[in-house]
PDB file of C-alpha atoms in Angstrom:
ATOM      1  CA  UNK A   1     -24.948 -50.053  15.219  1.00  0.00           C
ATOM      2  CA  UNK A   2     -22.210 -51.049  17.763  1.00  0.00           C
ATOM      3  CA  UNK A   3     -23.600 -52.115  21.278  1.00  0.00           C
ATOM      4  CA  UNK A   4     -20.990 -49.517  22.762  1.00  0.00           C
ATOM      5  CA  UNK A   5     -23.567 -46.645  21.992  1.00  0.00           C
ATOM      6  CA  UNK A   6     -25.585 -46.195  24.741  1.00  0.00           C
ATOM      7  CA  UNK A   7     -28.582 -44.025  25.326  1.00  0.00           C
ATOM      8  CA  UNK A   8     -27.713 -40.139  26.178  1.00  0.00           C
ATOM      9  CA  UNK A   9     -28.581 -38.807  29.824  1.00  0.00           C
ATOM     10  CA  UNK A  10     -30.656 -35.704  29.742  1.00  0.00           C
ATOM     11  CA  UNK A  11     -28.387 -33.466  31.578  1.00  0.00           C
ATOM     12  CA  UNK A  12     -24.797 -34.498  31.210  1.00  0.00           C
ATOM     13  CA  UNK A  13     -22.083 -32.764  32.722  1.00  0.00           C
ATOM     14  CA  UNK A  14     -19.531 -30.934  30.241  1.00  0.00           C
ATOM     15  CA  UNK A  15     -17.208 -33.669  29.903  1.00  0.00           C
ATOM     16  CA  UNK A  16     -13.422 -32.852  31.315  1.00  0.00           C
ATOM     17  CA  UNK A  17     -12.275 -36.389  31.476  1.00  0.00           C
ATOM     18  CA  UNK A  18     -13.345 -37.969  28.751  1.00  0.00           C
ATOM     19  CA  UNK A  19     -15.433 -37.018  24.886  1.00  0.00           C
ATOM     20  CA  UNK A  20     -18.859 -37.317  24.453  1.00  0.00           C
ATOM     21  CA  UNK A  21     -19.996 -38.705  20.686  1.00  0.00           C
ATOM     22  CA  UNK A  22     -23.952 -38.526  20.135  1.00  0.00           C
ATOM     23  CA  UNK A  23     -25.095 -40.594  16.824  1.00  0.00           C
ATOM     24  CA  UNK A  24     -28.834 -39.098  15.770  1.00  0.00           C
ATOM     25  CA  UNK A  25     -30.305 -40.923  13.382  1.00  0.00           C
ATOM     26  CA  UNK A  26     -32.150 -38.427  11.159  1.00  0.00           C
ATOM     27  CA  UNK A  27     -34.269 -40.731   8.945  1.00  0.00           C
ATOM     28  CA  UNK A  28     -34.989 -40.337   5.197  1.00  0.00           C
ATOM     29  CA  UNK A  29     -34.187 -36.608   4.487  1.00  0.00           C
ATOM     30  CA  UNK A  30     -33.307 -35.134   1.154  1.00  0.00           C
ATOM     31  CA  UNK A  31     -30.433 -33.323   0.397  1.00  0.00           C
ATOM     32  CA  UNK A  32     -31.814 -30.050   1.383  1.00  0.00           C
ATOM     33  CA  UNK A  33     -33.398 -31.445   4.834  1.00  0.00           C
ATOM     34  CA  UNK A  34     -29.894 -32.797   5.795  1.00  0.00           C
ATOM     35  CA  UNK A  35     -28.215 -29.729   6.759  1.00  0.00           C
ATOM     36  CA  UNK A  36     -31.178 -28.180   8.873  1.00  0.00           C
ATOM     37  CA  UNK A  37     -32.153 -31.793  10.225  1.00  0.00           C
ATOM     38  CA  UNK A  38     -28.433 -31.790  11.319  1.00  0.00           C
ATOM     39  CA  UNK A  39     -28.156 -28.332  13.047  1.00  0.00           C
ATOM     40  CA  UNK A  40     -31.248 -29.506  15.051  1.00  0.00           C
ATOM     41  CA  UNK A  41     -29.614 -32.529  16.477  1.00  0.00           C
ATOM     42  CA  UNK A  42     -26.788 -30.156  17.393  1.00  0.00           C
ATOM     43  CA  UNK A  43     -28.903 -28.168  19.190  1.00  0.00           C
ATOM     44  CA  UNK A  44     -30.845 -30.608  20.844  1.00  0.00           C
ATOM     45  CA  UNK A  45     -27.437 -32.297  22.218  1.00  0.00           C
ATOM     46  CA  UNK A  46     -26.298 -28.920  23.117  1.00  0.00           C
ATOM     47  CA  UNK A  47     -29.246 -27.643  25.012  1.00  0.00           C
ATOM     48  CA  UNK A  48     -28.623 -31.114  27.359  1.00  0.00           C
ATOM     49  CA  UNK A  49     -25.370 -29.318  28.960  1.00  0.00           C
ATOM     50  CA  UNK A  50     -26.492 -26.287  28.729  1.00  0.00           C
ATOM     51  CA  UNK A  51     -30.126 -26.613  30.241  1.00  0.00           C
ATOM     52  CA  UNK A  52     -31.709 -24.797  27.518  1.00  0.00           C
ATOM     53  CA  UNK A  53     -34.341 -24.796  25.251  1.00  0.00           C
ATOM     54  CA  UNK A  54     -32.668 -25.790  21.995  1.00  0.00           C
ATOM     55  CA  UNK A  55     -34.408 -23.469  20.045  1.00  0.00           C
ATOM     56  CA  UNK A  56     -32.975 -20.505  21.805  1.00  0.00           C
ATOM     57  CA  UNK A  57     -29.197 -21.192  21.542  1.00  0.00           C
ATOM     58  CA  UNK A  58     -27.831 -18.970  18.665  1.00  0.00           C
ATOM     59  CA  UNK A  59     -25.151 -20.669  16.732  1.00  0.00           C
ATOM     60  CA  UNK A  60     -22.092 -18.985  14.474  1.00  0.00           C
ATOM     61  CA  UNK A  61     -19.674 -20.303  12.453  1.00  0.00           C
ATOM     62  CA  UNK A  62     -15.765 -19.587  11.914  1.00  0.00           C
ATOM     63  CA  UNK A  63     -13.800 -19.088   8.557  1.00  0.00           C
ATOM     64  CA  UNK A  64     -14.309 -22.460   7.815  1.00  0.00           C
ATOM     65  CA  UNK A  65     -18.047 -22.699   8.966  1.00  0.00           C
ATOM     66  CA  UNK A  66     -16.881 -24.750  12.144  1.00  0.00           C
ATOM     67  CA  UNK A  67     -19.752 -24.187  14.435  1.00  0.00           C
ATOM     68  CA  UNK A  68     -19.655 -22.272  17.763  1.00  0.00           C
ATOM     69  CA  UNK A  69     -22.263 -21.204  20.709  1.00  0.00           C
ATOM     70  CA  UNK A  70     -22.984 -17.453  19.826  1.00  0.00           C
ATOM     71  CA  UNK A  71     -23.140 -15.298  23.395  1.00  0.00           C
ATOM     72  CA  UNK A  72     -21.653 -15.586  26.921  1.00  0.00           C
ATOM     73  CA  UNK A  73     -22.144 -19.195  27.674  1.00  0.00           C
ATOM     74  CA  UNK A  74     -19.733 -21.372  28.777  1.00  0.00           C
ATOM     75  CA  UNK A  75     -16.745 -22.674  26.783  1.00  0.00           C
ATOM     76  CA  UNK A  76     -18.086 -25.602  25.113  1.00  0.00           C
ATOM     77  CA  UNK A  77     -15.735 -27.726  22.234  1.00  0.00           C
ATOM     78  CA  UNK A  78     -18.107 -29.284  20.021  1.00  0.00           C
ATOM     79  CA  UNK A  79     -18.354 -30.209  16.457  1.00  0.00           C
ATOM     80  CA  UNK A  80     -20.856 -32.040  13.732  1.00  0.00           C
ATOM     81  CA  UNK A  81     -20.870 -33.758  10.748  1.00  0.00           C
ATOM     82  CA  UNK A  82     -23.829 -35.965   9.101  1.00  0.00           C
ATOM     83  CA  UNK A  83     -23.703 -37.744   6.034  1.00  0.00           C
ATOM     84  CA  UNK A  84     -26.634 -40.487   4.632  1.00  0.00           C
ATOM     85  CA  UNK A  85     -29.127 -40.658   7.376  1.00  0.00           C
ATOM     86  CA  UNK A  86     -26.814 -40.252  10.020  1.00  0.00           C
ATOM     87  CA  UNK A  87     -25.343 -37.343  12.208  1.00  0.00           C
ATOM     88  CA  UNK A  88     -22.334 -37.346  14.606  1.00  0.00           C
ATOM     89  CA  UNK A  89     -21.753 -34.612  17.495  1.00  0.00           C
ATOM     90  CA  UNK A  90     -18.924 -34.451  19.108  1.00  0.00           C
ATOM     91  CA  UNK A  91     -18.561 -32.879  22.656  1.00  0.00           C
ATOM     92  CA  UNK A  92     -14.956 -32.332  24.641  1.00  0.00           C
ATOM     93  CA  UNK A  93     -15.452 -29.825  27.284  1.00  0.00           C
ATOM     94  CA  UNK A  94     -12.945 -27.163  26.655  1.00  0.00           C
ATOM     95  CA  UNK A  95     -11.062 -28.952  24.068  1.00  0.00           C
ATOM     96  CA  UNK A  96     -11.033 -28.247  20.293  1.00  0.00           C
ATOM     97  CA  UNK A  97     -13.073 -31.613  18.665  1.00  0.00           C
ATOM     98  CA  UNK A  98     -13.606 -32.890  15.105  1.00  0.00           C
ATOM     99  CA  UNK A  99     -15.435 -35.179  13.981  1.00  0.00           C
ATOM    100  CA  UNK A 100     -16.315 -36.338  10.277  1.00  0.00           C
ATOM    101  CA  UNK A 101     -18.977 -39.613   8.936  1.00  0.00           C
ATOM    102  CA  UNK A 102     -18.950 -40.124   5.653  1.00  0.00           C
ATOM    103  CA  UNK A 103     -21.269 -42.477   4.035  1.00  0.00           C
ATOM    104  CA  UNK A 104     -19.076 -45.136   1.437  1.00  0.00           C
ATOM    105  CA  UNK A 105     -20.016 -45.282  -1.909  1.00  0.00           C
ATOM    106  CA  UNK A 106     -18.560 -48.192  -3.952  1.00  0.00           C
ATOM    107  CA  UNK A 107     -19.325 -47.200  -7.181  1.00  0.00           C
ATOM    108  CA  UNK A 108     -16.675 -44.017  -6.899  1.00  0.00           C
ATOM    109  CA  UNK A 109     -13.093 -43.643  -8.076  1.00  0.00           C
ATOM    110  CA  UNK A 110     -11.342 -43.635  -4.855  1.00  0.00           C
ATOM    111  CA  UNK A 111      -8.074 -44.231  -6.458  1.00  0.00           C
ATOM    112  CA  UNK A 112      -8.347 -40.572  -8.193  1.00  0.00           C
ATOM    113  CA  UNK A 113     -10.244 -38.923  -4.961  1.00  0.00           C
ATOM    114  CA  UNK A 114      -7.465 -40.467  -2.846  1.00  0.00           C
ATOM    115  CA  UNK A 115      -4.289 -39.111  -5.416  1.00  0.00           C
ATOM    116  CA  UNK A 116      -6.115 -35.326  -5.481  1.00  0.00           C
ATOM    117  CA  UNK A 117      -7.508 -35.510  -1.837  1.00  0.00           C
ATOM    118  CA  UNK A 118      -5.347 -37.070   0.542  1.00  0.00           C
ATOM    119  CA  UNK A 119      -1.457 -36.969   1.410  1.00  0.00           C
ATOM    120  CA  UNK A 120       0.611 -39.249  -0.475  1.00  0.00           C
ATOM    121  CA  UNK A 121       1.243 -41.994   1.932  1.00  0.00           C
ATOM    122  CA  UNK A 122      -2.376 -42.461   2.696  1.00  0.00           C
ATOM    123  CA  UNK A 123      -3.110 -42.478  -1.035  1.00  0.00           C
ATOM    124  CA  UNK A 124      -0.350 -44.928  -1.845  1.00  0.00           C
ATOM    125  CA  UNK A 125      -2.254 -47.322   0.739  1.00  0.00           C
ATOM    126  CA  UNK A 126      -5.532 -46.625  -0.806  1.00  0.00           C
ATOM    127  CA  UNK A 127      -3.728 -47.464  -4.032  1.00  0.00           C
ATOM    128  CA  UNK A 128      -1.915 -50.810  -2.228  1.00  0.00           C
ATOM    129  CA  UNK A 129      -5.340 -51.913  -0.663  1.00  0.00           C
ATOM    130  CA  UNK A 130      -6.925 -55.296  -2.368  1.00  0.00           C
ATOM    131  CA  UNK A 131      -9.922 -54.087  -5.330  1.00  0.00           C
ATOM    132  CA  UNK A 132     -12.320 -54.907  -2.621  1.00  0.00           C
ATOM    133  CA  UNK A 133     -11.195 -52.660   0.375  1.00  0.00           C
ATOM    134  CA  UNK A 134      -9.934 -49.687  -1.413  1.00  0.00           C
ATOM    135  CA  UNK A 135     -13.390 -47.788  -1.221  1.00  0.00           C
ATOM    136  CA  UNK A 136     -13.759 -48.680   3.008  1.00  0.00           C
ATOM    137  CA  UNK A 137      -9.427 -47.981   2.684  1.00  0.00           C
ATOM    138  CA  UNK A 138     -10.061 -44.407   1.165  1.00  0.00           C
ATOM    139  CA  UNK A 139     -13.038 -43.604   3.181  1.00  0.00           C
ATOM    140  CA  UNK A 140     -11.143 -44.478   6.562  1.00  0.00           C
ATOM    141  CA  UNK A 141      -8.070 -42.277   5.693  1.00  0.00           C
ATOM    142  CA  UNK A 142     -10.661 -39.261   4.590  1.00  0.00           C
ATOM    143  CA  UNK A 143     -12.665 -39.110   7.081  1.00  0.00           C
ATOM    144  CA  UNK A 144      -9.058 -38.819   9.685  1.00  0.00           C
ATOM    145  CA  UNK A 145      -8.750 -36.009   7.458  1.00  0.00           C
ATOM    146  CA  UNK A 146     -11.207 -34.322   8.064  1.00  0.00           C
ATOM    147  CA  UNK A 147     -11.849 -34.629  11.592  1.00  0.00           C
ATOM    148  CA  UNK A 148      -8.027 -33.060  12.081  1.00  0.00           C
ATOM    149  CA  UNK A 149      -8.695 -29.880   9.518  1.00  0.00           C
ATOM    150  CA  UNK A 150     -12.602 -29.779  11.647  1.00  0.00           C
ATOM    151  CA  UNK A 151     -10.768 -29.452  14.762  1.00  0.00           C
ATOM    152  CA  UNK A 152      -7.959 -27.388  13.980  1.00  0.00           C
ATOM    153  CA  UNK A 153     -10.702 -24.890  12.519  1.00  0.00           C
ATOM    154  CA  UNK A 154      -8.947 -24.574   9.094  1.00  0.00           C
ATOM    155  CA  UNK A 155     -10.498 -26.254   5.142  1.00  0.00           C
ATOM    156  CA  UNK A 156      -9.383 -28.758   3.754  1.00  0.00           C
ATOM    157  CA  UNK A 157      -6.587 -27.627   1.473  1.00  0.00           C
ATOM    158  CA  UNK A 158      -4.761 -25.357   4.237  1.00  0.00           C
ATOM    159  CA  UNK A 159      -1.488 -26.938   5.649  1.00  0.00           C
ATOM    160  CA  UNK A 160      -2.270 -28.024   9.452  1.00  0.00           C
ATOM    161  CA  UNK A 161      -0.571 -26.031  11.754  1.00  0.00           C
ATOM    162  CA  UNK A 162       1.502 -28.057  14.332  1.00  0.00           C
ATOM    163  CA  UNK A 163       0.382 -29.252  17.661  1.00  0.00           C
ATOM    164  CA  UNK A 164      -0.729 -32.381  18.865  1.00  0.00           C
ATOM    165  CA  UNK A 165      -4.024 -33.984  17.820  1.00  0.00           C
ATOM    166  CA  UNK A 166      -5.599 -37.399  19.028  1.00  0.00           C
ATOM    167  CA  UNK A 167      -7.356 -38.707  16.257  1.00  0.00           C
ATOM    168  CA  UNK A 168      -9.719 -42.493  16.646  1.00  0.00           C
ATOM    169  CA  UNK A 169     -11.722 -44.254  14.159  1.00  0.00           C
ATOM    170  CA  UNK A 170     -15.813 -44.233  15.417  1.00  0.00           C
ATOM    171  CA  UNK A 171     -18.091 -47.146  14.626  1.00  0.00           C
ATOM    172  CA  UNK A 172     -20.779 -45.408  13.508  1.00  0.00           C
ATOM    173  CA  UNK A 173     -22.780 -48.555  11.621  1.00  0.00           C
ATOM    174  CA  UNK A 174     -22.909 -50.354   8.156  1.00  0.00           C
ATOM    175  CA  UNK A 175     -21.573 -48.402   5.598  1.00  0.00           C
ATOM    176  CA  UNK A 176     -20.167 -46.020   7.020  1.00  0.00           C
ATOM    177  CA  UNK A 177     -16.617 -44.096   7.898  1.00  0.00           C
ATOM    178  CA  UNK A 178     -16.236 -41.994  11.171  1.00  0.00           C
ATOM    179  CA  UNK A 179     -13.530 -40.271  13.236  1.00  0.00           C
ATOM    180  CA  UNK A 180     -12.878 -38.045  15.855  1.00  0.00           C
ATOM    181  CA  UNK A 181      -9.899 -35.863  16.374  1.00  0.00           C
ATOM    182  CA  UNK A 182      -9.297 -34.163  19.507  1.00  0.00           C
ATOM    183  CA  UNK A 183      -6.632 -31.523  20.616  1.00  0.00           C
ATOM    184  CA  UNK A 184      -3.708 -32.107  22.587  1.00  0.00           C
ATOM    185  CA  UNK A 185      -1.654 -35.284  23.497  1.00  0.00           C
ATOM    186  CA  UNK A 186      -3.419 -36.976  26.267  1.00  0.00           C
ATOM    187  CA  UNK A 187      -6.104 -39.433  24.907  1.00  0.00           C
ATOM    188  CA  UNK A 188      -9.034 -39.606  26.350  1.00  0.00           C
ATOM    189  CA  UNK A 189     -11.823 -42.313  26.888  1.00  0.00           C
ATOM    190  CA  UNK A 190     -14.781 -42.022  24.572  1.00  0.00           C
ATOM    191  CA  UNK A 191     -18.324 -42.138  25.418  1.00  0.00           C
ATOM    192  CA  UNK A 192     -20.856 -42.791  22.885  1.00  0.00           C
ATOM    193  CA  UNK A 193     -24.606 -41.743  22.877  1.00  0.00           C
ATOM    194  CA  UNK A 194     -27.570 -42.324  21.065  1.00  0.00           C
ATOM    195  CA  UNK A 195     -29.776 -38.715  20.731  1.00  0.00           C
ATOM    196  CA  UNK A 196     -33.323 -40.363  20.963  1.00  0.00           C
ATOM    197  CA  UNK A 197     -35.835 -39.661  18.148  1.00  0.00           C
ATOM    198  CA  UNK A 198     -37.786 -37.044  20.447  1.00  0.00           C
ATOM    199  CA  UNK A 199     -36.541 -34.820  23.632  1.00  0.00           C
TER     200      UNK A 199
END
């Protein structure tokens, strides 16, 4: 893990300057575990700005199951992904935030996920890319995908409607691809967190 991730405070402030990203790590879960054991670290991040008990915030999800606080709470931009043992949440104050971790596998066929998944110029660089880097090549340019679509609200396979989007790559450990896009044009400094094991 990159020494830039710090542990989280216990009651932050909803960020208006900068973005919050808190890395959980969620252990050895199975495939059914991940999605639950990933909603929990969401809430647990969330109930720090909100000064709530995580198990009472109520959580709903748009078209495209982007996540949202259910009720009259404050406007809150946040977002999750998880992937391997490892989940991201993203937190931007009033902003619209994506963010997407994807754990690499070697043994796939990037070049034909890259030519059906990705635009053409990012698959022509997977395709470009020396044997050896095309799986971290692929993985970097899908995960920048899916952070923008996450924050814009809309799948995968919709067109993107226009406005401007920040997007940076995270460093989320060995093995892994991260981003985070974040509406409009200003970039702002990231902060990263670690969400302890317990609290």
């Amino acid at each position: 893990m990159s020494a830039s991730w710090e542990p989280g405070p216990g009651s932050p402030a909803a960020p208006s300057a900068e973005i919050h990203v808190w890395r959980a790590d969620l252990g050895p879960v199975g495939a059914r575990e991940l999605r639950p054991a990933g909603r929990w670290a969401l809430r647990r991040v969330l109930a720090r700005y909100l000064g709530e008990d995580p198990a009472d915030l109520a959580l709903s999800a748009g078209d495209h199951g982007k996540p949202a606080l259910a009720g009259p709470r404050p406007r809150l931009g946040f977002n999750l992904s998880h992937s391997g043992e490892i989940a991201l949440i993203a937190v931007a104050g009033e902003r619209e935030v994506g963010v997407d971790i994807e754990r690499a596998d070697d043994e796939r066929d990037v070049l034909r996920l890259a030519e059906v998944g990705l635009d053409e110029e990012a698959a022509a660089a997977v395709s470009a890319a020396p044997p050896a880097a095309r799986a971290a090549a692929f993985y970097a340019a899908w995960v920048r995908k899916e952070a923008v679509a996450k924050c814009l609200g809309v799948g995968l396979g919709a067109d993107l409607p226009r406005g401007p989007v920040r997007v940076s790559k995270l460093d989320a450990g060995s093995g892994y691809a991260a981003a985070i896009a974040v509406a409009g044009s200003v970039e702002l400094p990231l902060r990263r967190f670690v969400l302890p094991a317990r609290g």
